[in-house]
CSV table of C-alpha atoms and ligand atoms in Angstrom, one decimal:
chain,number,residue,atom,x,y,z
B,1,MET,CA,0.2,0.6,0.0
B,2,GLY,CA,1.6,3.1,-1.3
B,3,LYS,CA,2.3,5.9,1.7
B,4,LEU,CA,-0.3,8.7,0.2
B,5,ALA,CA,-2.9,5.8,-0.5
B,6,GLY,CA,-6.5,7.2,-0.3
B,7,LYS,CA,-5.5,10.8,0.1
B,8,VAL,CA,-6.0,14.4,-1.8
B,9,ALA,CA,-3.0,16.3,-2.4
B,10,VAL,CA,-2.7,19.8,-4.8
B,11,ILE,CA,0.6,20.4,-6.1
B,12,THR,CA,0.6,24.5,-7.5
B,13,GLY,CA,3.2,24.6,-10.2
B,14,GLY,CA,2.7,20.9,-11.1
B,15,SER,CA,3.1,20.9,-15.2
B,16,ALA,CA,7.0,21.1,-14.7
B,17,GLY,CA,10.3,20.7,-12.9
B,18,LEU,CA,10.3,19.8,-9.2
B,19,GLY,CA,6.4,20.1,-9.2
B,20,LEU,CA,5.9,17.4,-11.5
B,21,ALA,CA,8.7,15.3,-10.2
B,22,THR,CA,6.7,15.5,-6.8
B,23,ALA,CA,3.5,14.8,-9.0
B,24,ARG,CA,5.0,11.4,-10.2
B,25,ARG,CA,5.9,10.6,-6.8
B,26,PHE,CA,2.6,10.9,-5.4
B,27,VAL,CA,0.7,9.1,-7.5
B,28,SER,CA,3.0,6.5,-7.8
B,29,GLU,CA,2.3,6.3,-3.3
B,30,GLY,CA,-1.4,5.9,-4.8
B,31,ALA,CA,-2.7,9.5,-4.1
B,32,ARG,CA,-5.2,12.0,-5.9
B,33,VAL,CA,-3.6,14.7,-6.9
B,34,PHE,CA,-4.8,18.1,-8.9
B,35,LEU,CA,-2.3,20.1,-10.6
B,36,THR,CA,-2.6,23.9,-11.6
B,37,ALA,CA,-0.2,25.3,-13.9
B,38,ARG,CA,-0.6,28.8,-16.0
B,39,ARG,CA,0.3,27.5,-20.0
B,40,ALA,CA,-2.2,25.1,-20.5
B,41,ALA,CA,-0.3,22.5,-23.1
B,42,PRO,CA,2.4,21.3,-20.4
B,43,LEU,CA,-0.4,20.9,-17.9
B,44,ASP,CA,-1.9,18.5,-20.2
B,45,ALA,CA,0.7,16.9,-20.8
B,46,ALA,CA,1.3,16.4,-17.3
B,47,VAL,CA,-1.9,15.4,-16.7
B,48,GLY,CA,-2.2,13.0,-19.7
B,49,GLU,CA,1.3,11.1,-18.6
B,50,LEU,CA,0.2,10.7,-14.8
B,51,GLY,CA,-4.1,9.4,-16.5
B,52,SER,CA,-6.9,9.2,-14.0
B,53,ALA,CA,-5.3,9.9,-10.7
B,54,ALA,CA,-4.6,13.7,-11.5
B,55,THR,CA,-6.6,16.5,-12.4
B,56,GLY,CA,-5.4,20.0,-14.1
B,57,VAL,CA,-6.9,23.0,-13.3
B,58,LEU,CA,-5.4,25.8,-15.3
B,59,GLY,CA,-4.6,29.0,-13.4
B,60,ASP,CA,-2.3,31.7,-11.8
B,61,VAL,CA,-1.8,31.1,-8.2
B,62,THR,CA,-1.6,35.4,-8.1
B,63,ASP,CA,-4.6,35.7,-9.2
B,64,ALA,CA,-7.3,35.2,-6.6
B,65,ASP,CA,-9.9,34.2,-9.2
B,66,ASP,CA,-7.7,31.2,-10.3
B,67,LEU,CA,-7.4,30.3,-6.6
B,68,ASN,CA,-10.7,30.3,-5.8
B,69,ARG,CA,-11.5,27.9,-9.2
B,70,LEU,CA,-8.7,25.5,-7.6
B,71,HIS,CA,-10.5,25.4,-4.4
B,72,ALA,CA,-13.9,24.9,-6.3
B,73,ALA,CA,-12.2,21.5,-8.2
B,74,VAL,CA,-11.3,20.2,-5.2
B,75,ASP,CA,-14.7,20.9,-3.2
B,76,ALA,CA,-16.2,19.7,-5.6
B,77,HIS,CA,-14.2,16.0,-5.3
B,78,GLY,CA,-16.2,16.1,-1.7
B,79,GLN,CA,-12.9,14.6,-0.2
B,80,GLY,CA,-11.4,17.2,1.4
B,81,LEU,CA,-7.6,17.7,1.1
B,82,ASP,CA,-4.9,15.9,2.5
B,83,VAL,CA,-2.1,17.3,1.2
B,84,LEU,CA,-0.7,20.8,0.0
B,85,PHE,CA,2.5,21.1,-1.6
B,86,ALA,CA,2.6,25.3,-2.6
B,87,ASN,CA,5.5,24.3,-5.0
B,88,ALA,CA,5.1,27.4,-7.3
B,89,GLY,CA,7.5,30.2,-7.4
B,90,THR,CA,8.9,32.5,-9.3
B,91,GLY,CA,11.7,35.1,-9.4
B,92,ARG,CA,14.5,36.0,-11.7
B,93,PHE,CA,18.6,37.2,-11.0
B,94,ALA,CA,19.0,40.4,-11.1
B,95,PRO,CA,22.1,42.7,-9.3
B,96,PHE,CA,20.9,44.2,-6.3
B,97,GLY,CA,21.0,47.8,-7.8
B,98,THR,CA,18.9,46.5,-11.0
B,99,THR,CA,16.1,45.7,-9.3
B,100,THR,CA,13.1,48.1,-9.8
B,101,PRO,CA,10.3,48.7,-7.7
B,102,GLN,CA,8.1,46.6,-10.2
B,103,ALA,CA,10.3,43.5,-11.0
B,104,PHE,CA,10.7,43.6,-7.3
B,105,ASP,CA,6.1,43.5,-6.1
B,106,GLU,CA,6.1,41.3,-9.1
B,107,ASP,CA,8.5,38.5,-7.7
B,108,VAL,CA,7.6,38.9,-4.1
B,109,ALA,CA,3.9,38.7,-5.0
B,110,GLY,CA,4.8,35.0,-7.5
B,111,THR,CA,6.4,34.1,-4.5
B,112,LEU,CA,6.0,34.7,-0.8
B,113,ARG,CA,1.6,36.9,-1.8
B,114,ALA,CA,1.5,33.1,-3.8
B,115,THR,CA,2.3,30.9,-1.2
B,116,TYR,CA,0.8,32.4,1.5
B,117,PHE,CA,-2.8,33.2,-0.1
B,118,THR,CA,-2.7,29.2,-1.6
B,119,VAL,CA,-2.9,28.5,2.1
B,120,GLN,CA,-5.3,30.5,2.9
B,121,VAL,CA,-8.0,29.9,0.5
B,122,LEU,CA,-7.1,26.1,0.4
B,123,LEU,CA,-7.3,26.1,4.3
B,124,PRO,CA,-11.1,25.2,4.6
B,125,LEU,CA,-10.6,21.7,2.9
B,126,LEU,CA,-7.6,20.6,4.7
B,127,LYS,CA,-8.4,17.6,7.2
B,128,PRO,CA,-7.3,17.3,10.7
B,129,GLY,CA,-4.6,15.0,9.6
B,130,ALA,CA,-3.5,17.3,6.8
B,131,SER,CA,0.1,18.4,5.7
B,132,VAL,CA,0.8,21.6,3.9
B,133,VAL,CA,4.7,21.7,2.5
B,134,LEU,CA,5.8,25.0,1.4
B,135,MET,CA,8.3,25.9,-0.9
B,136,SER,CA,11.1,27.8,-0.4
B,137,SER,CA,15.2,27.9,-1.3
B,138,ALA,CA,18.3,27.7,0.0
B,139,ALA,CA,18.6,31.1,-1.0
B,140,GLY,CA,16.1,31.5,2.0
B,141,SER,CA,18.8,31.9,4.1
B,142,ALA,CA,21.9,31.8,2.5
B,143,GLY,CA,23.7,34.7,0.3
B,144,ALA,CA,24.0,34.4,-3.1
B,145,PRO,CA,24.5,37.4,-5.6
B,146,GLY,CA,22.0,38.5,-8.4
B,147,LEU,CA,19.5,36.8,-5.4
B,148,SER,CA,18.3,39.8,-3.1
B,149,VAL,CA,14.6,39.9,-4.2
B,150,TYR,CA,13.9,36.0,-4.7
B,151,GLY,CA,16.5,35.3,-1.5
B,152,ALA,CA,14.4,38.1,0.4
B,153,ALA,CA,10.9,36.0,-0.7
B,154,LYS,CA,11.7,33.1,0.2
B,155,ALA,CA,13.4,33.7,3.5
B,156,GLY,CA,9.8,34.9,4.3
B,157,VAL,CA,8.0,31.6,3.5
B,158,ARG,CA,10.0,29.8,6.1
B,159,SER,CA,8.8,32.6,8.4
B,160,LEU,CA,5.7,31.7,7.2
B,161,ALA,CA,5.9,27.7,7.4
B,162,ARG,CA,6.7,28.7,11.1
B,163,THR,CA,3.8,30.8,11.9
B,164,LEU,CA,1.5,28.6,10.3
B,165,ALA,CA,2.8,25.7,11.8
B,166,VAL,CA,1.7,27.3,15.4
B,167,GLU,CA,-1.8,29.0,14.5
B,168,LEU,CA,-2.8,24.7,12.7
B,169,GLY,CA,-1.2,22.4,15.2
B,170,GLU,CA,-4.8,22.8,16.9
B,171,ARG,CA,-6.4,21.8,14.2
B,172,GLU,CA,-4.0,18.9,13.8
B,173,ILE,CA,-2.1,20.2,10.3
B,174,ARG,CA,0.8,20.3,10.2
B,175,VAL,CA,3.0,23.2,7.7
B,176,ASN,CA,6.5,22.2,6.9
B,177,VAL,CA,8.9,24.1,4.7
B,178,VAL,CA,11.6,22.5,2.2
B,179,SER,CA,14.7,24.3,0.6
B,180,PRO,CA,16.5,23.0,-2.0
B,181,GLY,CA,19.8,24.1,-3.4
B,182,TYR,CA,20.8,23.8,-7.1
B,183,ILE,CA,18.8,21.3,-8.7
B,184,ASN,CA,18.4,20.3,-12.1
B,185,THR,CA,15.0,20.8,-13.6
B,186,HIS,CA,15.7,21.5,-16.5
B,187,PRO,CA,17.9,19.2,-19.5
B,188,GLU,CA,19.3,23.0,-20.5
B,189,ASN,CA,21.0,22.8,-17.1
B,190,ALA,CA,22.8,19.7,-17.8
B,191,ASP,CA,24.2,20.6,-19.9
B,192,ALA,CA,25.6,24.5,-18.7
B,193,VAL,CA,28.9,24.1,-17.7
B,194,ALA,CA,28.9,27.6,-15.9
B,195,TYR,CA,25.6,26.2,-13.7
B,196,GLN,CA,27.3,23.1,-12.7
B,197,GLU,CA,30.5,24.6,-11.7
B,198,ALA,CA,29.1,27.5,-10.3
B,199,GLY,CA,27.1,25.0,-8.3
B,200,ALA,CA,28.7,22.5,-7.8
B,201,ALA,CA,32.1,25.0,-6.6
B,202,GLY,CA,29.8,25.9,-3.2
B,203,ILE,CA,28.7,22.8,-2.6
B,204,PRO,CA,30.2,19.9,0.1
B,205,LEU,CA,28.6,16.7,-2.0
B,206,ARG,CA,30.4,18.9,-5.6
B,207,ARG,CA,26.9,18.3,-8.0
B,208,VAL,CA,23.8,19.6,-7.6
B,209,GLY,CA,20.7,17.9,-7.6
B,210,GLN,CA,17.7,15.6,-9.2
B,211,PRO,CA,14.1,16.4,-8.7
B,212,ASP,CA,13.3,13.0,-7.6
B,213,GLU,CA,16.4,13.9,-4.1
B,214,VAL,CA,13.5,16.8,-3.8
B,215,ALA,CA,9.9,15.1,-4.4
B,216,THR,CA,11.3,12.3,-1.8
B,217,ALA,CA,11.4,14.5,0.6
B,218,VAL,CA,8.3,16.3,0.1
B,219,LEU,CA,6.8,13.0,0.2
B,220,PHE,CA,8.3,12.8,4.1
B,221,LEU,CA,6.7,15.7,5.0
B,222,ALA,CA,3.5,14.9,3.2
B,223,SER,CA,3.2,11.1,4.8
B,224,GLY,CA,2.3,9.5,7.9
B,225,ASP,CA,6.3,9.2,7.9
B,226,SER,CA,7.2,12.9,9.3
B,227,SER,CA,3.6,12.7,11.9
B,228,TYR,CA,5.1,14.4,15.3
B,229,VAL,CA,7.3,17.0,12.4
B,230,THR,CA,5.4,20.1,11.9
B,231,GLY,CA,7.3,24.0,11.4
B,232,SER,CA,10.1,22.2,10.4
B,233,GLU,CA,13.2,23.2,7.2
B,234,LEU,CA,14.4,20.1,5.4
B,235,PHE,CA,17.9,21.4,3.0
B,236,ILE,CA,17.8,19.1,0.4
B,237,ASP,CA,20.7,21.2,-1.1
B,238,GLY,CA,24.0,19.0,-1.0
B,239,GLY,CA,25.0,21.0,2.2
B,240,ARG,CA,25.3,24.1,0.6
B,241,ASN,CA,23.3,26.0,3.1
B,242,GLN,CA,26.5,24.7,5.5
B,243,VAL,CA,28.8,26.8,4.3
N,1,NAD,P1,9.4,25.3,-13.2
N,1,NAD,O1,10.2,26.4,-14.0
N,1,NAD,O2,10.8,24.2,-13.7
N,1,NAD,O3,8.2,25.3,-13.4
N,1,NAD,C1,7.3,25.9,-12.1
N,1,NAD,C2,6.2,25.5,-12.3
N,1,NAD,O4,5.4,26.3,-11.6
N,1,NAD,C3,5.4,25.6,-13.9
N,1,NAD,O5,4.4,24.2,-13.8
N,1,NAD,C4,4.9,26.8,-13.8
N,1,NAD,O6,3.7,26.7,-14.6
N,1,NAD,C5,4.1,27.0,-12.3
N,1,NAD,N1,4.3,28.1,-12.0
N,1,NAD,C6,5.4,29.6,-11.7
N,1,NAD,N2,4.8,30.1,-11.4
N,1,NAD,C7,3.2,30.3,-11.3
N,1,NAD,C8,2.0,31.0,-11.1
N,1,NAD,N3,1.9,31.6,-10.8
N,1,NAD,N4,0.6,30.8,-11.3
N,1,NAD,C9,1.4,28.8,-11.0
N,1,NAD,N5,1.8,28.2,-11.9
N,1,NAD,C10,3.0,28.5,-11.7
N,1,NAD,O7,10.6,25.7,-12.1
N,1,NAD,P2,11.2,24.3,-10.4
N,1,NAD,O8,12.6,25.0,-10.9
N,1,NAD,O9,10.7,23.4,-10.6
N,1,NAD,O10,10.5,25.6,-9.5
N,1,NAD,C11,9.7,24.9,-8.7
N,1,NAD,C12,9.7,25.5,-7.0
N,1,NAD,O11,10.8,25.0,-6.6
N,1,NAD,C13,9.8,27.6,-7.3
N,1,NAD,O12,9.3,28.1,-6.5
N,1,NAD,C14,11.4,27.2,-6.8
N,1,NAD,O13,11.8,28.8,-6.8
N,1,NAD,C15,11.2,26.5,-6.4
N,1,NAD,N6,13.3,26.0,-6.1
N,1,NAD,C16,14.0,25.7,-7.6
N,1,NAD,C17,15.2,25.1,-7.0
N,1,NAD,C18,16.1,24.9,-9.1
N,1,NAD,O14,16.8,24.5,-8.6
N,1,NAD,N7,15.0,24.5,-9.1
N,1,NAD,C19,15.9,25.5,-5.6
N,1,NAD,C20,14.8,25.5,-5.3
N,1,NAD,C21,13.7,26.3,-5.0
């Protein structure tokens, strides 16, 4: 029997990268997954690959109406929500001096604000015993050039997980956060010598991570294997955060 047998899960940003890798793992462990993403073609492809255990809900997590449509789709399924992986996030490399107020607002909205309101909108569906996993980044605690806005927004996500763990504990809802380092989410990353070198240089394990290594960590936090873990942060970064 799978670790998520009979469970209903939402994964935001589920059509690609770490969200899709986690969706594959969740489905293989018996979950029914609702995926949301902004573009129809990749979302349809992900749902097609995952089969009848997956439902795609097109939408942008920065948009209140789209979040309400996601809520309605899960609600219509009629079994509540056991796992929420708030994975979607955006950010761009930009030296500190070049960041405009507009870019700042967009990146904070796409990461911290979107995560905040994804949890708030879906909270009524979360059942006692549910698990919420928020996506942060090693850049939310370790300094990284060009990531001043992204890092600050991801630091906010880390903080949010701790506060929600305290507020939602009495409802038996656990809230934890994952913080990946350099993960090889796209084929082009594998070919990018600069990416490999820049990444590996500061990583004790001397390699970038693979999406499956993040999915395994998210599964641990989503499943009953972590039943007494809440308010914790799990780094999946090859030790990057320690140097
Ligand atoms: P990706 O670009 O491969 O996939 C992003 C997914 O999120 C896509 O499905 C996209 O449609 C969706 N998405 C993005 N913004 C969205 C929005 N506003 N509304 C709905 N869907 C949205 O990205 P990834 O590398 O898998 O990253 C996923 C998360 O992991 C992000 O929050 C990112 O910051 C975080 N992260 C990634 C790495 C890494 O090295 N890949 C490291 C640390 C943290």
